[in-house]
PDB file of C-alpha atoms in Angstrom:
ATOM      1  CA  GLU A   1     147.033 -48.011  42.501  1.00  0.00           C
ATOM      2  CA  ILE A   2     146.286 -44.920  40.431  1.00  0.00           C
ATOM      3  CA  VAL A   3     146.193 -41.748  42.532  1.00  0.00           C
ATOM      4  CA  MET A   4     143.677 -39.063  41.532  1.00  0.00           C
ATOM      5  CA  THR A   5     144.435 -35.505  42.618  1.00  0.00           C
ATOM      6  CA  GLN A   6     141.792 -32.787  42.432  1.00  0.00           C
ATOM      7  CA  SER A   7     142.371 -29.064  42.552  1.00  0.00           C
ATOM      8  CA  PRO A   8     141.569 -26.774  44.101  1.00  0.00           C
ATOM      9  CA  ALA A   9     140.294 -28.254  47.357  1.00  0.00           C
ATOM     10  CA  THR A  10     137.780 -25.398  47.630  1.00  0.00           C
ATOM     11  CA  LEU A  11     136.569 -23.112  44.863  1.00  0.00           C
ATOM     12  CA  SER A  12     134.584 -19.938  45.571  1.00  0.00           C
ATOM     13  CA  VAL A  13     132.516 -18.708  42.624  1.00  0.00           C
ATOM     14  CA  SER A  14     129.555 -16.349  42.258  1.00  0.00           C
ATOM     15  CA  PRO A  15     126.244 -17.535  40.814  1.00  0.00           C
ATOM     16  CA  GLY A  16     126.131 -17.073  37.057  1.00  0.00           C
ATOM     17  CA  GLU A  17     129.892 -17.344  36.681  1.00  0.00           C
ATOM     18  CA  ARG A  18     131.918 -20.219  35.231  1.00  0.00           C
ATOM     19  CA  ALA A  19     133.578 -22.834  37.435  1.00  0.00           C
ATOM     20  CA  THR A  20     136.520 -24.963  36.326  1.00  0.00           C
ATOM     21  CA  LEU A  21     137.549 -27.987  38.385  1.00  0.00           C
ATOM     22  CA  SER A  22     140.655 -30.055  37.695  1.00  0.00           C
ATOM     23  CA  CYS A  23     141.558 -33.699  38.173  1.00  0.00           C
ATOM     24  CA  ARG A  24     144.954 -35.281  37.534  1.00  0.00           C
ATOM     25  CA  ALA A  25     145.787 -38.987  37.379  1.00  0.00           C
ATOM     26  CA  SER A  26     149.152 -40.426  38.446  1.00  0.00           C
ATOM     27  CA  GLN A  27     149.230 -42.403  35.199  1.00  0.00           C
ATOM     28  CA  SER A  28     147.176 -42.436  32.041  1.00  0.00           C
ATOM     29  CA  VAL A  29     143.554 -43.508  32.421  1.00  0.00           C
ATOM     30  CA  THR A  30     142.795 -42.814  28.727  1.00  0.00           C
ATOM     31  CA  ASP A  31     139.218 -41.461  28.830  1.00  0.00           C
ATOM     32  CA  ASN A  32     137.968 -43.725  31.616  1.00  0.00           C
ATOM     33  CA  LEU A  33     137.096 -40.865  33.919  1.00  0.00           C
ATOM     34  CA  ALA A  34     133.875 -39.911  35.670  1.00  0.00           C
ATOM     35  CA  TRP A  35     132.688 -36.873  37.611  1.00  0.00           C
ATOM     36  CA  TYR A  36     130.171 -37.004  40.459  1.00  0.00           C
ATOM     37  CA  GLN A  37     128.310 -34.355  42.422  1.00  0.00           C
ATOM     38  CA  GLN A  38     127.463 -34.828  46.078  1.00  0.00           C
ATOM     39  CA  LYS A  39     125.238 -32.535  48.108  1.00  0.00           C
ATOM     40  CA  PRO A  40     125.067 -32.680  51.913  1.00  0.00           C
ATOM     41  CA  GLY A  41     123.095 -35.668  53.156  1.00  0.00           C
ATOM     42  CA  GLN A  42     122.745 -37.159  49.676  1.00  0.00           C
ATOM     43  CA  ALA A  43     124.353 -39.954  47.722  1.00  0.00           C
ATOM     44  CA  PRO A  44     126.719 -38.967  44.916  1.00  0.00           C
ATOM     45  CA  ARG A  45     125.214 -38.437  41.471  1.00  0.00           C
ATOM     46  CA  LEU A  46     126.939 -39.263  38.200  1.00  0.00           C
ATOM     47  CA  LEU A  47     127.432 -36.186  36.023  1.00  0.00           C
ATOM     48  CA  ILE A  48     129.979 -37.190  33.367  1.00  0.00           C
ATOM     49  CA  TYR A  49     131.418 -40.513  32.205  1.00  0.00           C
ATOM     50  CA  ASP A  50     134.020 -41.420  29.600  1.00  0.00           C
ATOM     51  CA  ALA A  51     135.572 -38.016  30.386  1.00  0.00           C
ATOM     52  CA  SER A  52     133.091 -35.985  28.355  1.00  0.00           C
ATOM     53  CA  THR A  53     129.691 -37.723  28.069  1.00  0.00           C
ATOM     54  CA  ARG A  54     126.912 -36.270  30.167  1.00  0.00           C
ATOM     55  CA  ALA A  55     124.875 -38.794  32.118  1.00  0.00           C
ATOM     56  CA  THR A  56     121.123 -38.996  31.641  1.00  0.00           C
ATOM     57  CA  GLY A  57     119.310 -35.893  32.788  1.00  0.00           C
ATOM     58  CA  ILE A  58     122.432 -33.789  33.418  1.00  0.00           C
ATOM     59  CA  PRO A  59     122.077 -30.179  32.219  1.00  0.00           C
ATOM     60  CA  ALA A  60     124.170 -28.965  29.312  1.00  0.00           C
ATOM     61  CA  ARG A  61     125.941 -26.396  31.516  1.00  0.00           C
ATOM     62  CA  PHE A  62     128.047 -29.320  32.816  1.00  0.00           C
ATOM     63  CA  SER A  63     130.848 -30.387  30.494  1.00  0.00           C
ATOM     64  CA  GLY A  64     133.897 -32.579  30.842  1.00  0.00           C
ATOM     65  CA  SER A  65     137.122 -32.627  28.878  1.00  0.00           C
ATOM     66  CA  GLY A  66     140.568 -34.155  28.873  1.00  0.00           C
ATOM     67  CA  SER A  67     142.249 -37.496  28.358  1.00  0.00           C
ATOM     68  CA  GLY A  68     145.280 -39.354  29.630  1.00  0.00           C
ATOM     69  CA  THR A  69     146.195 -37.709  32.925  1.00  0.00           C
ATOM     70  CA  GLU A  70     144.558 -34.267  32.871  1.00  0.00           C
ATOM     71  CA  PHE A  71     140.821 -33.680  33.113  1.00  0.00           C
ATOM     72  CA  THR A  72     138.495 -30.741  33.627  1.00  0.00           C
ATOM     73  CA  LEU A  73     134.894 -30.326  34.703  1.00  0.00           C
ATOM     74  CA  THR A  74     133.377 -27.019  33.646  1.00  0.00           C
ATOM     75  CA  ILE A  75     130.091 -25.593  34.855  1.00  0.00           C
ATOM     76  CA  SER A  76     129.310 -22.795  32.452  1.00  0.00           C
ATOM     77  CA  SER A  77     126.908 -20.641  34.489  1.00  0.00           C
ATOM     78  CA  LEU A  78     126.561 -21.623  38.114  1.00  0.00           C
ATOM     79  CA  GLN A  79     123.102 -22.111  39.524  1.00  0.00           C
ATOM     80  CA  SER A  80     122.357 -22.166  43.244  1.00  0.00           C
ATOM     81  CA  GLU A  81     121.812 -25.928  43.147  1.00  0.00           C
ATOM     82  CA  ASP A  82     125.330 -26.522  41.770  1.00  0.00           C
ATOM     83  CA  PHE A  83     127.112 -25.661  45.001  1.00  0.00           C
ATOM     84  CA  ALA A  84     128.266 -29.046  46.244  1.00  0.00           C
ATOM     85  CA  VAL A  85     131.296 -31.316  46.424  1.00  0.00           C
ATOM     86  CA  TYR A  86     132.592 -32.787  43.164  1.00  0.00           C
ATOM     87  CA  TYR A  87     134.618 -35.976  42.819  1.00  0.00           C
ATOM     88  CA  CYS A  88     136.471 -37.463  39.889  1.00  0.00           C
ATOM     89  CA  GLN A  89     136.994 -41.230  39.569  1.00  0.00           C
ATOM     90  CA  GLN A  90     139.146 -43.292  37.259  1.00  0.00           C
ATOM     91  CA  TYR A  91     137.867 -46.632  36.009  1.00  0.00           C
ATOM     92  CA  ASP A  92     140.758 -47.593  33.770  1.00  0.00           C
ATOM     93  CA  ASN A  93     142.692 -49.819  36.134  1.00  0.00           C
ATOM     94  CA  TRP A  94     141.391 -51.875  39.057  1.00  0.00           C
ATOM     95  CA  PRO A  95     141.221 -52.721  41.775  1.00  0.00           C
ATOM     96  CA  PRO A  96     140.561 -50.149  42.975  1.00  0.00           C
ATOM     97  CA  TYR A  97     138.783 -47.677  40.758  1.00  0.00           C
ATOM     98  CA  THR A  98     140.033 -44.682  42.700  1.00  0.00           C
ATOM     99  CA  PHE A  99     138.329 -41.403  43.544  1.00  0.00           C
ATOM    100  CA  GLY A 100     139.899 -38.001  43.903  1.00  0.00           C
ATOM    101  CA  GLN A 101     139.688 -36.310  47.289  1.00  0.00           C
ATOM    102  CA  GLY A 102     136.988 -33.892  46.118  1.00  0.00           C
ATOM    103  CA  THR A 103     136.563 -30.197  45.344  1.00  0.00           C
ATOM    104  CA  LYS A 104     134.080 -28.197  47.369  1.00  0.00           C
ATOM    105  CA  LEU A 105     132.357 -25.586  45.229  1.00  0.00           C
ATOM    106  CA  GLU A 106     131.067 -22.808  47.430  1.00  0.00           C
ATOM    107  CA  ILE A 107     129.207 -19.573  46.914  1.00  0.00           C
ATOM    108  CA  LYS A 108     131.385 -16.487  46.728  1.00  0.00           C
TER     109      LYS A 108
ATOM    110  CA  VAL B   1     116.102 -48.504  38.150  1.00  0.00           C
ATOM    111  CA  GLN B   2     116.993 -48.207  41.805  1.00  0.00           C
ATOM    112  CA  LEU B   3     119.107 -49.588  44.593  1.00  0.00           C
ATOM    113  CA  VAL B   4     117.569 -49.649  48.061  1.00  0.00           C
ATOM    114  CA  GLN B   5     119.835 -50.203  51.039  1.00  0.00           C
ATOM    115  CA  SER B   6     119.068 -51.498  54.477  1.00  0.00           C
ATOM    116  CA  GLY B   7     118.648 -49.111  57.383  1.00  0.00           C
ATOM    117  CA  ALA B   8     121.078 -47.470  59.743  1.00  0.00           C
ATOM    118  CA  GLU B   9     122.909 -49.667  62.233  1.00  0.00           C
ATOM    119  CA  MET B  10     124.384 -49.043  65.683  1.00  0.00           C
ATOM    120  CA  LYS B  11     126.802 -51.711  66.845  1.00  0.00           C
ATOM    121  CA  LYS B  12     129.455 -52.338  69.467  1.00  0.00           C
ATOM    122  CA  PRO B  13     133.103 -53.061  68.685  1.00  0.00           C
ATOM    123  CA  GLY B  14     133.646 -56.733  67.996  1.00  0.00           C
ATOM    124  CA  GLU B  15     130.101 -57.357  66.772  1.00  0.00           C
ATOM    125  CA  SER B  16     129.288 -58.667  63.319  1.00  0.00           C
ATOM    126  CA  LEU B  17     127.133 -56.956  60.726  1.00  0.00           C
ATOM    127  CA  LYS B  18     125.716 -57.566  57.253  1.00  0.00           C
ATOM    128  CA  ILE B  19     124.105 -54.729  55.289  1.00  0.00           C
ATOM    129  CA  SER B  20     122.180 -55.124  52.063  1.00  0.00           C
ATOM    130  CA  CYS B  21     121.483 -53.446  48.746  1.00  0.00           C
ATOM    131  CA  LYS B  22     118.475 -54.544  46.694  1.00  0.00           C
ATOM    132  CA  GLY B  23     118.308 -53.751  42.997  1.00  0.00           C
ATOM    133  CA  SER B  24     115.162 -53.342  40.933  1.00  0.00           C
ATOM    134  CA  GLY B  25     114.148 -52.210  37.479  1.00  0.00           C
ATOM    135  CA  TYR B  26     117.074 -53.779  35.664  1.00  0.00           C
ATOM    136  CA  SER B  27     118.824 -57.112  35.097  1.00  0.00           C
ATOM    137  CA  PHE B  28     120.549 -57.383  38.466  1.00  0.00           C
ATOM    138  CA  ALA B  29     122.825 -60.253  37.473  1.00  0.00           C
ATOM    139  CA  SER B  30     124.260 -58.365  34.491  1.00  0.00           C
ATOM    140  CA  TYR B  31     125.855 -55.343  36.157  1.00  0.00           C
ATOM    141  CA  TRP B  32     128.712 -55.004  38.596  1.00  0.00           C
ATOM    142  CA  ILE B  33     127.674 -53.603  41.989  1.00  0.00           C
ATOM    143  CA  GLY B  34     130.266 -51.869  44.122  1.00  0.00           C
ATOM    144  CA  TRP B  35     130.517 -50.608  47.681  1.00  0.00           C
ATOM    145  CA  VAL B  36     131.841 -47.172  48.577  1.00  0.00           C
ATOM    146  CA  ARG B  37     132.781 -45.937  52.055  1.00  0.00           C
ATOM    147  CA  GLN B  38     132.469 -42.357  53.199  1.00  0.00           C
ATOM    148  CA  MET B  39     133.782 -41.653  56.672  1.00  0.00           C
ATOM    149  CA  PRO B  40     132.301 -38.633  58.478  1.00  0.00           C
ATOM    150  CA  GLY B  41     133.305 -35.428  56.701  1.00  0.00           C
ATOM    151  CA  LYS B  42     135.589 -37.279  54.290  1.00  0.00           C
ATOM    152  CA  GLY B  43     135.718 -38.352  50.662  1.00  0.00           C
ATOM    153  CA  LEU B  44     134.669 -41.446  48.753  1.00  0.00           C
ATOM    154  CA  GLU B  45     136.614 -44.718  48.964  1.00  0.00           C
ATOM    155  CA  TRP B  46     136.081 -47.610  46.536  1.00  0.00           C
ATOM    156  CA  MET B  47     135.930 -50.753  48.664  1.00  0.00           C
ATOM    157  CA  GLY B  48     135.198 -53.534  46.221  1.00  0.00           C
ATOM    158  CA  ILE B  49     132.780 -54.849  43.656  1.00  0.00           C
ATOM    159  CA  ILE B  50     130.853 -57.965  42.664  1.00  0.00           C
ATOM    160  CA  TYR B  51     129.348 -59.279  39.445  1.00  0.00           C
ATOM    161  CA  PRO B  52     126.175 -61.029  40.642  1.00  0.00           C
ATOM    162  CA  GLY B  53     125.944 -63.172  37.520  1.00  0.00           C
ATOM    163  CA  ASP B  54     128.927 -65.309  38.527  1.00  0.00           C
ATOM    164  CA  SER B  55     129.924 -63.792  41.916  1.00  0.00           C
ATOM    165  CA  ASP B  56     133.252 -62.564  40.574  1.00  0.00           C
ATOM    166  CA  ILE B  57     134.584 -60.197  43.285  1.00  0.00           C
ATOM    167  CA  ARG B  58     137.364 -57.612  43.262  1.00  0.00           C
ATOM    168  CA  TYR B  59     138.518 -55.987  46.473  1.00  0.00           C
ATOM    169  CA  ASN B  60     140.451 -52.817  47.070  1.00  0.00           C
ATOM    170  CA  PRO B  61     143.618 -54.170  48.737  1.00  0.00           C
ATOM    171  CA  SER B  62     143.027 -51.647  51.528  1.00  0.00           C
ATOM    172  CA  PHE B  63     139.781 -53.430  52.435  1.00  0.00           C
ATOM    173  CA  GLN B  64     140.722 -57.032  51.594  1.00  0.00           C
ATOM    174  CA  GLY B  65     140.283 -59.199  54.669  1.00  0.00           C
ATOM    175  CA  GLN B  66     138.392 -56.452  56.512  1.00  0.00           C
ATOM    176  CA  VAL B  67     135.032 -56.930  54.795  1.00  0.00           C
ATOM    177  CA  THR B  68     133.237 -59.558  52.720  1.00  0.00           C
ATOM    178  CA  ILE B  69     131.188 -58.768  49.638  1.00  0.00           C
ATOM    179  CA  SER B  70     128.557 -61.182  48.378  1.00  0.00           C
ATOM    180  CA  ALA B  71     125.361 -61.279  46.345  1.00  0.00           C
ATOM    181  CA  ASP B  72     122.253 -63.400  45.890  1.00  0.00           C
ATOM    182  CA  LYS B  73     121.040 -62.910  42.356  1.00  0.00           C
ATOM    183  CA  SER B  74     117.860 -64.862  43.051  1.00  0.00           C
ATOM    184  CA  ILE B  75     116.647 -61.972  45.222  1.00  0.00           C
ATOM    185  CA  SER B  76     118.610 -59.192  43.434  1.00  0.00           C
ATOM    186  CA  THR B  77     120.523 -58.281  46.569  1.00  0.00           C
ATOM    187  CA  ALA B  78     124.164 -57.509  47.279  1.00  0.00           C
ATOM    188  CA  TYR B  79     125.734 -57.568  50.722  1.00  0.00           C
ATOM    189  CA  LEU B  80     128.604 -56.082  52.662  1.00  0.00           C
ATOM    190  CA  GLN B  81     129.578 -57.743  55.903  1.00  0.00           C
ATOM    191  CA  TRP B  82     131.971 -57.476  58.796  1.00  0.00           C
ATOM    192  CA  SER B  83     132.883 -60.258  61.215  1.00  0.00           C
ATOM    193  CA  SER B  84     134.292 -57.985  63.919  1.00  0.00           C
ATOM    194  CA  LEU B  85     133.515 -54.274  63.751  1.00  0.00           C
ATOM    195  CA  LYS B  86     135.864 -51.537  64.907  1.00  0.00           C
ATOM    196  CA  ALA B  87     135.112 -47.952  65.840  1.00  0.00           C
ATOM    197  CA  SER B  88     136.984 -46.940  62.677  1.00  0.00           C
ATOM    198  CA  ASP B  89     134.283 -48.694  60.594  1.00  0.00           C
ATOM    199  CA  THR B  90     131.905 -45.878  61.510  1.00  0.00           C
ATOM    200  CA  ALA B  91     130.897 -44.436  58.143  1.00  0.00           C
ATOM    201  CA  MET B  92     128.218 -44.140  55.508  1.00  0.00           C
ATOM    202  CA  TYR B  93     128.297 -47.044  53.065  1.00  0.00           C
ATOM    203  CA  TYR B  94     126.891 -46.753  49.573  1.00  0.00           C
ATOM    204  CA  CYS B  95     126.215 -49.406  46.999  1.00  0.00           C
ATOM    205  CA  ALA B  96     126.250 -48.410  43.350  1.00  0.00           C
ATOM    206  CA  LYS B  97     126.020 -50.136  39.964  1.00  0.00           C
ATOM    207  CA  HIS B  98     128.032 -49.720  36.807  1.00  0.00           C
ATOM    208  CA  GLY B  99     126.524 -48.177  33.747  1.00  0.00           C
ATOM    209  CA  THR B 100     125.939 -49.849  30.391  1.00  0.00           C
ATOM    210  CA  GLY B 101     129.202 -49.919  28.506  1.00  0.00           C
ATOM    211  CA  TYR B 102     131.179 -47.990  31.093  1.00  0.00           C
ATOM    212  CA  ASP B 103     132.416 -48.673  34.614  1.00  0.00           C
ATOM    213  CA  ALA B 104     131.327 -45.476  36.331  1.00  0.00           C
ATOM    214  CA  PHE B 105     128.586 -45.767  38.949  1.00  0.00           C
ATOM    215  CA  ASN B 106     125.413 -44.501  37.315  1.00  0.00           C
ATOM    216  CA  ILE B 107     122.929 -45.529  40.014  1.00  0.00           C
ATOM    217  CA  TRP B 108     123.570 -45.226  43.759  1.00  0.00           C
ATOM    218  CA  GLY B 109     121.756 -46.503  46.795  1.00  0.00           C
ATOM    219  CA  GLN B 110     120.662 -44.042  49.458  1.00  0.00           C
ATOM    220  CA  GLY B 111     123.422 -45.139  51.817  1.00  0.00           C
ATOM    221  CA  THR B 112     123.541 -47.075  55.083  1.00  0.00           C
ATOM    222  CA  MET B 113     125.015 -45.336  58.106  1.00  0.00           C
ATOM    223  CA  VAL B 114     126.984 -47.688  60.337  1.00  0.00           C
ATOM    224  CA  THR B 115     127.951 -46.437  63.792  1.00  0.00           C
ATOM    225  CA  VAL B 116     130.293 -48.499  65.943  1.00  0.00           C
ATOM    226  CA  SER B 117     130.613 -47.354  69.514  1.00  0.00           C
ATOM    227  CA  SER B 118     130.942 -48.914  72.936  1.00  0.00           C
TER     228      SER B 118
END
């Protein structure tokens, strides 16, 4: 099983600033990596797939990068609605397609 | 395109349960549908997945034997069932489908909360 490790566990950032979230895989997942956003009481929402492709309707301030074992989600200018929990997921090797443990992005 | 899940359930330990996930707006048989567990205050866990077209199923080894995944493509519905619930099964359960050309979950159901308590 591929283990996904996200850092940091909690990130405090002010509105308007840039946020950078990291995700590391225990072995290469090539570019088979997704990022999800989850707000309290809601289902997760797909933000990025194939490491860097924005899903339909996702604002351009969200960008993904990386390949192999190291990945980054960047939110260029944080809006109030962006404060949430973010998960990465690998879909290179199954079962299972594993999730990271999440990064909580909170208002500073 | 949407996935609509059945409603919240309250059960006792040892009882059985089957929850559902109905797809609409797309070719249900042509996309893998997975189940994801989220225990209270915790992260996402990939439980398993089914391809409704031929009922090919892959389980997370951690959940193999604990749950059963199935689907009825004639009514565009996937299922997750337990034969004997435990208190530790208390969680929110989401269904979600793969995207076109990639295996991330692009559409999610609203979730079904399962509470197991004596």
